[in-house]
Tab-separated table of C-alpha atoms in Angstrom:
chain	number	residue	atom	x	y	z
A	30	UNK	CA	-50.333	1.982	18.950
A	31	UNK	CA	-49.003	5.072	19.657
A	32	UNK	CA	-46.605	3.613	22.168
A	33	UNK	CA	-45.635	1.347	19.173
A	34	UNK	CA	-44.897	3.909	16.618
A	35	UNK	CA	-43.000	5.697	19.244
A	36	UNK	CA	-40.432	3.299	19.767
A	37	UNK	CA	-40.018	2.993	15.699
A	38	UNK	CA	-38.927	6.669	15.844
A	39	UNK	CA	-35.082	7.088	15.075
A	40	UNK	CA	-33.622	9.482	18.013
A	41	UNK	CA	-30.585	9.884	16.661
A	42	UNK	CA	-27.810	7.936	14.400
A	43	UNK	CA	-24.014	7.691	14.176
A	44	UNK	CA	-21.133	6.218	11.643
A	45	UNK	CA	-17.837	5.428	12.068
A	46	UNK	CA	-15.641	7.137	9.446
A	47	UNK	CA	-17.359	6.889	5.870
A	48	UNK	CA	-19.014	3.614	7.015
A	49	UNK	CA	-22.856	3.172	6.840
A	50	UNK	CA	-24.602	5.165	9.402
A	51	UNK	CA	-27.103	3.252	12.061
A	52	UNK	CA	-30.100	4.595	13.764
A	53	UNK	CA	-30.636	4.397	17.582
A	54	UNK	CA	-34.181	3.956	18.769
A	55	UNK	CA	-35.666	4.280	22.356
A	56	UNK	CA	-36.098	0.558	23.906
A	57	UNK	CA	-39.284	-0.342	26.479
A	58	UNK	CA	-37.369	-0.173	29.420
A	59	UNK	CA	-36.078	3.652	28.644
A	60	UNK	CA	-32.518	2.293	27.222
A	61	UNK	CA	-31.485	2.897	23.566
A	62	UNK	CA	-31.628	0.275	20.879
A	63	UNK	CA	-29.049	0.402	18.448
A	64	UNK	CA	-29.553	-0.900	14.926
A	65	UNK	CA	-27.158	-3.712	13.692
A	66	UNK	CA	-24.075	-2.191	12.603
A	67	UNK	CA	-21.874	-3.703	9.431
A	68	UNK	CA	-18.665	-2.293	10.007
A	69	UNK	CA	-16.973	-1.674	6.947
A	70	UNK	CA	-13.073	-3.212	7.081
A	71	UNK	CA	-13.854	-4.914	10.628
A	72	UNK	CA	-16.174	-7.164	9.148
A	73	UNK	CA	-18.312	-6.898	12.278
A	74	UNK	CA	-22.148	-6.787	12.824
A	75	UNK	CA	-24.658	-6.716	15.328
A	76	UNK	CA	-27.136	-5.256	17.326
A	77	UNK	CA	-26.507	-4.177	21.483
A	78	UNK	CA	-28.275	-2.297	23.950
A	79	UNK	CA	-27.210	0.864	26.001
A	80	UNK	CA	-28.472	1.052	29.348
A	81	UNK	CA	-29.044	4.348	30.764
A	82	UNK	CA	-26.357	4.347	32.910
A	83	UNK	CA	-25.290	7.935	33.019
A	84	UNK	CA	-22.832	9.096	30.592
A	85	UNK	CA	-20.770	5.963	30.466
A	86	UNK	CA	-23.485	4.063	28.490
A	87	UNK	CA	-22.285	3.613	24.953
A	88	UNK	CA	-18.847	4.964	25.446
A	89	UNK	CA	-16.162	3.576	23.289
A	90	UNK	CA	-16.068	5.227	20.112
A	91	UNK	CA	-16.744	2.142	17.742
A	92	UNK	CA	-19.409	0.117	19.638
A	93	UNK	CA	-19.471	-3.556	18.756
A	94	UNK	CA	-15.967	-2.930	17.060
A	95	UNK	CA	-13.964	-2.625	20.495
A	96	UNK	CA	-15.164	-6.361	21.669
A	97	UNK	CA	-13.624	-7.587	18.832
A	98	UNK	CA	-9.682	-8.806	18.996
A	99	UNK	CA	-9.567	-8.230	15.031
A	100	UNK	CA	-10.770	-4.718	15.543
A	101	UNK	CA	-8.081	-3.772	18.352
A	102	UNK	CA	-5.294	-5.609	16.300
A	103	UNK	CA	-6.209	-3.332	13.324
A	104	UNK	CA	-6.309	-0.224	15.360
A	105	UNK	CA	-3.141	-0.698	16.384
A	106	UNK	CA	-1.190	-1.229	12.774
A	107	UNK	CA	-3.717	0.796	10.786
A	108	UNK	CA	-4.027	5.041	10.777
A	109	UNK	CA	-7.036	6.458	13.052
A	110	UNK	CA	-9.827	6.665	10.514
A	111	UNK	CA	-8.210	4.132	7.963
A	112	UNK	CA	-9.322	3.888	5.102
A	113	UNK	CA	-10.666	7.416	4.385
A	114	UNK	CA	-7.643	9.017	6.414
A	115	UNK	CA	-5.035	7.773	3.762
A	116	UNK	CA	-4.829	7.537	0.168
A	117	UNK	CA	-6.411	4.718	-2.074
A	118	UNK	CA	-3.537	3.104	-2.584
A	119	UNK	CA	-2.678	2.555	1.041
A	120	UNK	CA	-3.619	-1.108	1.553
A	121	UNK	CA	-1.987	-2.417	-1.383
A	122	UNK	CA	1.180	-0.931	-1.567
A	123	UNK	CA	1.307	-1.711	2.484
A	124	UNK	CA	0.572	-5.553	1.798
A	125	UNK	CA	3.266	-5.766	-0.831
A	126	UNK	CA	5.621	-3.657	1.154
A	127	UNK	CA	5.116	-6.043	4.014
A	128	UNK	CA	5.990	-9.010	1.508
A	129	UNK	CA	9.308	-7.478	0.437
A	130	UNK	CA	10.134	-6.297	4.243
A	131	UNK	CA	9.523	-9.865	5.023
A	132	UNK	CA	11.786	-11.415	2.193
A	133	UNK	CA	14.537	-8.677	3.089
A	134	UNK	CA	14.512	-9.645	6.733
A	135	UNK	CA	15.175	-13.386	5.628
A	136	UNK	CA	18.149	-12.469	3.412
A	137	UNK	CA	19.421	-10.211	5.774
A	138	UNK	CA	19.804	-13.156	8.256
A	139	UNK	CA	21.908	-14.698	5.547
A	140	UNK	CA	24.257	-12.187	4.740
A	141	UNK	CA	24.731	-11.327	8.653
A	142	UNK	CA	25.409	-14.990	9.083
A	143	UNK	CA	27.982	-14.506	6.310
A	144	UNK	CA	29.859	-11.521	7.257
A	145	UNK	CA	30.281	-13.058	11.143
A	146	UNK	CA	31.564	-15.947	9.646
A	147	UNK	CA	34.226	-13.878	7.423
A	148	UNK	CA	35.309	-11.859	10.371
A	149	UNK	CA	36.214	-15.081	12.159
A	150	UNK	CA	33.232	-15.602	14.794
A	151	UNK	CA	33.630	-19.303	15.922
A	152	UNK	CA	37.412	-19.189	14.881
A	153	UNK	CA	39.753	-19.640	17.145
A	154	UNK	CA	42.853	-18.192	15.391
A	155	UNK	CA	40.580	-15.049	14.453
A	156	UNK	CA	42.043	-11.865	15.962
A	157	UNK	CA	39.692	-10.113	17.857
A	158	UNK	CA	41.857	-6.570	16.934
A	159	UNK	CA	41.664	-7.507	13.223
A	160	UNK	CA	37.991	-8.387	13.196
A	161	UNK	CA	37.324	-4.772	15.199
A	162	UNK	CA	39.532	-2.779	12.520
A	163	UNK	CA	37.595	-4.265	9.869
A	164	UNK	CA	34.305	-3.477	11.349
A	165	UNK	CA	35.199	0.120	12.196
A	166	UNK	CA	36.404	0.603	8.507
A	167	UNK	CA	33.341	-0.865	7.137
A	168	UNK	CA	31.456	1.585	9.174
A	169	UNK	CA	33.485	4.289	8.415
A	170	UNK	CA	32.955	3.784	4.746
A	171	UNK	CA	29.338	3.771	4.920
A	172	UNK	CA	29.183	6.921	7.112
A	173	UNK	CA	31.118	8.801	4.275
A	174	UNK	CA	29.025	7.225	1.527
A	175	UNK	CA	25.861	8.379	3.322
A	176	UNK	CA	26.902	12.038	3.370
A	177	UNK	CA	28.053	12.008	-0.011
A	178	UNK	CA	25.095	10.648	-1.433
A	179	UNK	CA	22.598	13.029	0.317
A	180	UNK	CA	24.432	16.017	-0.789
A	181	UNK	CA	24.739	14.689	-4.739
A	182	UNK	CA	21.116	13.131	-4.858
A	183	UNK	CA	19.246	14.002	-1.876
A	184	UNK	CA	17.023	16.981	-4.026
A	185	UNK	CA	16.267	14.117	-6.943
A	186	UNK	CA	14.670	12.012	-4.427
A	187	UNK	CA	11.240	13.854	-4.136
A	188	UNK	CA	11.090	14.180	-8.016
A	189	UNK	CA	11.072	10.478	-8.964
A	190	UNK	CA	10.342	8.829	-5.431
A	191	UNK	CA	8.828	5.737	-6.878
A	192	UNK	CA	12.237	4.925	-8.995
A	193	UNK	CA	14.578	5.542	-5.996
A	194	UNK	CA	12.200	3.592	-3.657
A	195	UNK	CA	12.786	0.410	-6.317
A	196	UNK	CA	16.548	1.355	-6.852
A	197	UNK	CA	17.015	1.521	-3.225
A	198	UNK	CA	16.059	-1.965	-2.732
A	199	UNK	CA	17.608	-3.626	-5.499
A	200	UNK	CA	20.917	-2.097	-4.472
A	201	UNK	CA	20.151	-3.584	-1.039
A	202	UNK	CA	19.869	-7.056	-2.539
A	203	UNK	CA	23.380	-6.456	-4.174
A	204	UNK	CA	24.789	-5.496	-1.081
A	205	UNK	CA	23.633	-8.754	0.851
A	206	UNK	CA	24.961	-10.723	-2.298
A	207	UNK	CA	28.220	-9.150	-1.395
A	208	UNK	CA	28.159	-9.837	2.141
A	209	UNK	CA	27.530	-13.532	1.237
A	210	UNK	CA	30.173	-13.588	-0.907
A	211	UNK	CA	32.728	-11.865	0.862
A	212	UNK	CA	33.736	-15.336	3.060
A	213	UNK	CA	34.412	-16.831	-0.410
A	214	UNK	CA	37.354	-14.303	-1.197
A	215	UNK	CA	39.236	-13.636	2.284
A	216	UNK	CA	41.858	-11.716	0.714
A	217	UNK	CA	39.128	-9.262	-0.652
A	218	UNK	CA	37.147	-9.658	2.661
A	219	UNK	CA	37.342	-6.065	3.742
A	220	UNK	CA	37.183	-4.502	0.409
A	221	UNK	CA	33.784	-6.337	-0.021
A	222	UNK	CA	32.327	-5.773	3.248
A	223	UNK	CA	33.143	-2.014	3.093
A	224	UNK	CA	31.506	-1.840	-0.444
A	225	UNK	CA	28.481	-3.675	0.912
A	226	UNK	CA	28.069	-1.460	3.821
A	227	UNK	CA	28.683	1.774	1.146
A	228	UNK	CA	25.696	0.411	-0.755
A	229	UNK	CA	23.555	-0.354	2.509
A	230	UNK	CA	24.261	3.336	3.477
A	231	UNK	CA	23.022	4.816	0.244
A	232	UNK	CA	20.093	2.554	0.696
A	233	UNK	CA	19.309	4.092	4.123
A	234	UNK	CA	19.378	7.541	2.559
A	235	UNK	CA	17.114	6.722	-0.539
A	236	UNK	CA	14.587	4.429	1.196
A	237	UNK	CA	14.251	6.936	4.159
A	238	UNK	CA	13.904	9.724	2.198
A	239	UNK	CA	11.304	8.086	-0.479
A	240	UNK	CA	9.218	6.870	2.567
A	241	UNK	CA	9.051	10.180	3.614
A	242	UNK	CA	8.141	11.117	0.149
A	243	UNK	CA	5.537	8.404	0.049
A	244	UNK	CA	4.068	8.905	3.561
A	245	UNK	CA	3.015	12.670	2.519
A	246	UNK	CA	1.511	11.087	-0.376
A	247	UNK	CA	-0.324	8.460	1.582
A	248	UNK	CA	-1.687	11.115	4.756
A	249	UNK	CA	-5.116	12.724	3.613
A	250	UNK	CA	-6.081	14.460	7.045
A	251	UNK	CA	-2.643	15.957	8.004
A	252	UNK	CA	-1.805	12.958	9.689
A	253	UNK	CA	1.838	12.189	8.674
A	254	UNK	CA	2.971	10.898	11.836
A	255	UNK	CA	0.189	8.759	12.606
A	256	UNK	CA	0.798	7.049	9.224
A	257	UNK	CA	4.695	6.774	9.844
A	258	UNK	CA	3.939	5.722	12.996
A	259	UNK	CA	1.635	3.043	12.263
A	260	UNK	CA	4.204	1.825	8.977
A	261	UNK	CA	7.055	1.485	11.581
A	262	UNK	CA	4.738	-0.536	13.319
A	263	UNK	CA	3.908	-2.864	10.622
A	264	UNK	CA	7.513	-3.096	9.725
A	265	UNK	CA	8.759	-4.044	13.370
A	266	UNK	CA	6.191	-6.670	12.933
A	267	UNK	CA	7.219	-7.834	9.905
A	268	UNK	CA	10.779	-8.268	10.966
A	269	UNK	CA	10.031	-9.781	14.090
A	270	UNK	CA	8.288	-12.698	11.970
A	271	UNK	CA	11.440	-12.547	10.047
A	272	UNK	CA	13.555	-13.075	12.767
A	273	UNK	CA	11.364	-16.175	14.281
A	274	UNK	CA	11.528	-17.731	10.885
A	275	UNK	CA	15.414	-16.849	10.365
A	276	UNK	CA	15.975	-19.066	13.706
A	277	UNK	CA	14.402	-21.822	12.301
A	278	UNK	CA	16.063	-21.459	8.920
A	279	UNK	CA	19.712	-20.738	9.601
A	280	UNK	CA	20.540	-23.926	11.310
A	281	UNK	CA	19.019	-25.552	8.488
A	282	UNK	CA	20.986	-23.888	5.724
A	283	UNK	CA	24.247	-22.940	7.777
A	284	UNK	CA	26.100	-26.145	6.830
A	285	UNK	CA	25.389	-26.023	2.927
A	286	UNK	CA	26.623	-23.033	1.399
A	287	UNK	CA	24.798	-24.104	-2.010
A	288	UNK	CA	21.271	-24.371	-0.127
A	289	UNK	CA	22.122	-20.984	1.681
A	290	UNK	CA	22.682	-19.384	-1.475
A	291	UNK	CA	19.714	-20.776	-3.494
A	292	UNK	CA	17.264	-19.696	-0.744
A	293	UNK	CA	18.783	-16.439	-0.871
A	294	UNK	CA	18.406	-16.141	-4.781
A	295	UNK	CA	14.495	-17.168	-4.028
A	296	UNK	CA	14.292	-14.701	-1.492
A	297	UNK	CA	15.892	-11.832	-3.529
A	298	UNK	CA	13.643	-12.634	-6.357
A	299	UNK	CA	10.500	-12.345	-4.242
A	300	UNK	CA	12.021	-9.127	-2.610
A	301	UNK	CA	12.310	-7.448	-6.192
A	302	UNK	CA	8.758	-9.002	-7.339
A	303	UNK	CA	7.298	-7.648	-4.163
A	304	UNK	CA	8.984	-4.372	-4.649
A	305	UNK	CA	8.042	-4.155	-8.122
A	306	UNK	CA	4.302	-4.695	-7.247
A	307	UNK	CA	4.195	-2.282	-4.307
A	308	UNK	CA	6.003	0.543	-6.384
A	309	UNK	CA	3.619	0.173	-8.970
A	310	UNK	CA	0.419	0.126	-6.811
A	311	UNK	CA	0.836	3.768	-5.831
A	312	UNK	CA	-0.819	6.406	-7.531
A	313	UNK	CA	0.790	9.738	-7.326
A	314	UNK	CA	-1.272	12.556	-8.193
A	315	UNK	CA	1.398	15.234	-8.430
A	316	UNK	CA	3.355	15.536	-11.607
A	317	UNK	CA	6.780	14.671	-12.216
A	318	UNK	CA	8.985	15.042	-15.674
A	319	UNK	CA	8.215	11.482	-16.645
A	320	UNK	CA	4.285	11.546	-15.787
A	321	UNK	CA	3.985	14.848	-17.340
A	322	UNK	CA	5.976	13.888	-20.460
A	323	UNK	CA	3.276	10.814	-21.011
A	324	UNK	CA	0.520	12.840	-20.244
A	325	UNK	CA	1.390	15.660	-22.655
A	326	UNK	CA	2.024	13.239	-25.416
A	327	UNK	CA	-1.283	11.508	-25.014
A	328	UNK	CA	-2.605	14.535	-24.872
A	329	UNK	CA	-0.882	16.041	-27.970
A	330	UNK	CA	-1.384	12.478	-29.861
A	331	UNK	CA	-5.298	12.112	-28.896
A	332	UNK	CA	-6.577	15.349	-27.442
A	333	UNK	CA	-7.000	13.475	-23.934
A	334	UNK	CA	-5.552	13.746	-20.338
A	335	UNK	CA	-4.649	10.571	-18.749
A	336	UNK	CA	-5.902	10.079	-15.415
A	337	UNK	CA	-3.913	9.658	-12.385
A	338	UNK	CA	-4.512	5.871	-12.490
A	339	UNK	CA	-3.878	5.176	-15.961
A	340	UNK	CA	-0.367	7.353	-16.202
A	341	UNK	CA	1.040	5.534	-13.255
A	342	UNK	CA	0.640	2.239	-14.836
A	343	UNK	CA	2.074	3.595	-17.657
A	344	UNK	CA	5.164	5.469	-16.041
A	345	UNK	CA	8.516	3.571	-16.158
A	346	UNK	CA	10.143	2.740	-13.128
A	347	UNK	CA	13.444	1.930	-14.237
A	348	UNK	CA	16.399	4.299	-14.434
A	349	UNK	CA	17.076	5.513	-17.821
A	350	UNK	CA	13.585	5.707	-19.773
A	351	UNK	CA	12.912	9.586	-19.261
A	352	UNK	CA	12.673	11.574	-22.216
A	353	UNK	CA	15.838	12.187	-24.490
A	354	UNK	CA	15.203	15.940	-23.920
A	355	UNK	CA	17.270	17.368	-21.136
A	356	UNK	CA	15.259	19.761	-19.433
A	357	UNK	CA	16.702	22.058	-16.607
A	358	UNK	CA	14.241	24.389	-14.735
A	359	UNK	CA	15.643	27.571	-12.721
A	360	UNK	CA	18.950	27.782	-14.257
A	361	UNK	CA	20.879	31.117	-13.707
A	362	UNK	CA	20.149	33.639	-16.136
A	363	UNK	CA	23.982	34.462	-16.796
A	364	UNK	CA	24.340	31.044	-17.833
A	365	UNK	CA	21.762	32.053	-21.098
A	366	UNK	CA	23.039	35.303	-22.240
A	367	UNK	CA	26.242	37.420	-22.937
A	368	UNK	CA	25.214	40.175	-24.846
A	369	UNK	CA	21.945	42.595	-24.749
A	370	UNK	CA	20.919	41.500	-28.105
A	371	UNK	CA	20.434	37.773	-26.771
A	372	UNK	CA	18.107	38.807	-23.703
A	373	UNK	CA	16.253	40.839	-26.144
A	374	UNK	CA	15.878	37.724	-27.712
A	375	UNK	CA	14.923	35.606	-25.015
A	376	UNK	CA	12.347	38.401	-23.498
A	377	UNK	CA	10.863	39.056	-27.068
A	378	UNK	CA	7.720	37.604	-28.368
A	379	UNK	CA	5.979	36.629	-25.169
A	380	UNK	CA	4.507	37.724	-21.715
A	381	UNK	CA	5.114	34.907	-19.533
A	382	UNK	CA	7.321	35.153	-16.503
A	383	UNK	CA	10.093	32.517	-17.480
A	384	UNK	CA	12.462	32.677	-20.280
A	385	UNK	CA	13.173	29.421	-22.414
A	386	UNK	CA	16.372	28.519	-24.388
A	387	UNK	CA	16.649	25.521	-26.844
A	388	UNK	CA	19.578	23.943	-28.152
A	389	UNK	CA	18.290	22.109	-30.771
A	390	UNK	CA	22.110	20.522	-31.472
A	391	UNK	CA	22.013	18.723	-27.940
A	392	UNK	CA	18.076	18.885	-27.634
A	393	UNK	CA	18.376	20.646	-24.329
A	394	UNK	CA	16.082	23.040	-22.766
A	395	UNK	CA	17.044	25.576	-20.173
A	396	UNK	CA	14.549	27.773	-18.353
A	397	UNK	CA	14.977	30.924	-16.225
A	398	UNK	CA	12.390	31.422	-13.790
A	399	UNK	CA	11.029	35.057	-12.795
A	400	UNK	CA	10.794	36.141	-9.065
A	401	UNK	CA	6.990	35.921	-9.401
A	402	UNK	CA	7.289	32.514	-10.970
A	403	UNK	CA	4.544	29.916	-9.462
A	404	UNK	CA	3.671	26.534	-9.740
A	405	UNK	CA	1.422	26.843	-12.489
A	406	UNK	CA	4.391	29.056	-14.256
A	407	UNK	CA	6.675	26.189	-13.487
A	408	UNK	CA	4.111	23.513	-15.279
A	409	UNK	CA	3.805	25.578	-18.106
A	410	UNK	CA	7.521	26.075	-18.642
A	411	UNK	CA	8.161	22.295	-18.432
A	412	UNK	CA	5.295	21.722	-20.574
A	413	UNK	CA	7.190	24.016	-23.063
A	414	UNK	CA	10.115	22.527	-22.884
A	415	UNK	CA	8.539	19.047	-23.390
A	416	UNK	CA	6.975	20.301	-26.475
A	417	UNK	CA	9.935	21.495	-27.987
A	418	UNK	CA	11.224	18.140	-27.601
A	419	UNK	CA	8.015	16.465	-28.959
A	420	UNK	CA	8.844	18.320	-32.330
A	421	UNK	CA	11.933	16.262	-32.426
A	422	UNK	CA	9.957	13.031	-31.890
A	423	UNK	CA	7.759	10.616	-33.838
A	424	UNK	CA	3.544	10.643	-33.653
A	425	UNK	CA	0.972	12.801	-34.564
A	426	UNK	CA	0.983	16.532	-33.172
A	427	UNK	CA	-1.861	19.537	-33.076
A	428	UNK	CA	-2.299	20.977	-36.653
A	429	UNK	CA	0.296	23.979	-35.678
A	430	UNK	CA	2.672	21.995	-33.987
A	431	UNK	CA	2.536	19.562	-36.819
A	432	UNK	CA	2.958	22.706	-39.655
A	433	UNK	CA	6.122	23.754	-37.592
A	434	UNK	CA	7.761	20.360	-37.245
A	435	UNK	CA	7.181	20.019	-41.370
A	436	UNK	CA	9.113	23.288	-41.301
A	437	UNK	CA	11.720	22.254	-39.135
A	438	UNK	CA	12.562	18.511	-41.200
A	439	UNK	CA	12.070	20.380	-44.820
A	440	UNK	CA	14.494	22.575	-45.283
A	441	UNK	CA	17.793	24.202	-43.142
A	442	UNK	CA	17.529	23.734	-39.576
A	443	UNK	CA	15.388	26.718	-38.269
A	444	UNK	CA	16.654	29.253	-35.758
A	445	UNK	CA	15.668	28.088	-32.560
A	446	UNK	CA	14.587	31.640	-31.237
A	447	UNK	CA	12.288	31.454	-33.791
A	448	UNK	CA	10.788	28.442	-32.939
A	449	UNK	CA	10.568	29.181	-29.254
A	450	UNK	CA	8.432	32.197	-30.105
A	451	UNK	CA	6.255	30.179	-32.330
A	452	UNK	CA	5.802	27.382	-29.804
A	453	UNK	CA	4.925	30.578	-27.510
A	454	UNK	CA	1.954	31.676	-29.398
A	455	UNK	CA	0.924	27.865	-29.892
A	456	UNK	CA	1.079	27.542	-25.868
A	457	UNK	CA	-1.115	30.627	-25.228
A	458	UNK	CA	-4.034	28.349	-26.648
A	459	UNK	CA	-3.010	24.807	-26.063
A	460	UNK	CA	-1.909	25.415	-22.302
A	461	UNK	CA	-5.193	26.402	-20.979
A	462	UNK	CA	-7.112	23.305	-22.150
A	463	UNK	CA	-4.219	21.077	-20.916
A	464	UNK	CA	-4.595	22.467	-17.651
A	465	UNK	CA	-8.195	22.160	-17.202
A	466	UNK	CA	-8.014	18.769	-18.571
A	467	UNK	CA	-5.286	17.839	-15.972
A	468	UNK	CA	-7.554	19.342	-13.056
A	469	UNK	CA	-10.646	17.741	-14.340
A	470	UNK	CA	-8.851	14.498	-14.367
A	471	UNK	CA	-7.763	14.746	-10.732
A	472	UNK	CA	-4.172	15.849	-11.153
A	473	UNK	CA	-2.890	18.361	-8.433
A	474	UNK	CA	-1.692	21.261	-10.565
A	475	UNK	CA	-1.107	23.524	-7.157
A	476	UNK	CA	2.022	21.781	-6.439
A	477	UNK	CA	4.193	19.580	-8.429
A	478	UNK	CA	7.351	17.570	-8.179
A	479	UNK	CA	9.236	18.782	-10.949
A	480	UNK	CA	12.894	19.306	-10.306
A	481	UNK	CA	13.571	23.038	-9.954
A	482	UNK	CA	16.697	24.791	-8.985
A	483	UNK	CA	16.688	27.794	-6.846
A	484	UNK	CA	17.814	30.612	-9.441
A	485	UNK	CA	15.086	33.353	-10.031
A	486	UNK	CA	15.623	36.637	-11.912
A	487	UNK	CA	14.553	39.917	-13.004
A	488	UNK	CA	14.143	41.498	-16.401
A	489	UNK	CA	12.323	44.267	-18.105
A	490	UNK	CA	8.892	43.245	-18.347
A	491	UNK	CA	5.954	44.490	-20.594
A	492	UNK	CA	2.674	45.939	-18.766
A	493	UNK	CA	0.649	43.069	-20.034
A	494	UNK	CA	3.148	40.496	-18.232
A	495	UNK	CA	0.932	37.601	-16.733
A	496	UNK	CA	1.509	37.237	-12.951
A	497	UNK	CA	0.639	33.504	-12.137
């Protein structure tokens, strides 16, 4: 009986990631008997023994999983520690991203065939030098476009990564459509393929930059390199599958332009839909202007802070749907003041490390940031600006803000300086509650994705000035 009780004693246990722990007991022959393990995501279970053959017994990291081809395949294409090493939205995003990549690969094959046909491949009368010149002009145009777009919009890609990701893929579809239509108008062929390649180079900049931003979001264990590498492996596998399917598809549609165009439109529709679903599956936990406006508007109307999941589901993904307010953070001080009295108006009435100027006629808010301004200051300044924008909008507001809006609408236009000072006092009470609500709801307030310029300033500070 004593020996039977000894066999039931758990000597040790182990678990893989956040899976269920399993115990180990002493076997009758002196070996180790592991309990049956049900490995989450691998779909494996079973008991097995480890013989006391020195330190090699039981080696393998994930016993049982190593013997399954499925587990080996998943280890090749998923980051180590999946699903705990990545964000919860990783799997749905990657699945839809794979669907869109497959559709894009097939569309790209149709577009490439059209370009080669237009250049003269297969035409005995075609000039090699003319084809080479067309190709060089096309590539040169794309290179210049890549540089100009990176300079023009590079700093904005982080702020609205989801929107730019969707924009890049739609622009890629437009570029491939131009390539397919290029042979139809031989006179404009060079201009068409140059325009198409310019669009594709913009796509490569916007798509690559936003992919890097999304990788930062998905990596949860300082494993950006691993997440990026496995994403590349997944994309390579999908492109390989697309290549094989293209080899079967092209001979069937090459002799019938209408069928080829029909296939392209079908694949484009699938590509856009899969992209939309992929981007919509993302749940970003940092605040940009669009998400901050949605959350603040809901908070002002209902007193509740939206969770990251709810706000991301409500966030508009098409450009042009941002608040009508023009909000500029980190502007130079010399653009806002030209006299001592204007400086005194900006500084007076508050103790915050930012100065805010509101142009009611253009509904434009410009914010000067102090040298000491940190993420919380930037968040408060952006919230302050959006509150001013809410005063000009519809919908219920908290008591003091509702009174202020009624005063604005009742009589002559109230001086912007006075309104800014009053809203500073309202924010002193409102913002701490709003900030705590953000943190309790799961938002990361220690960093943000608000667009902030590099200008900083100093000005006479009161002794009570806050240092955030």
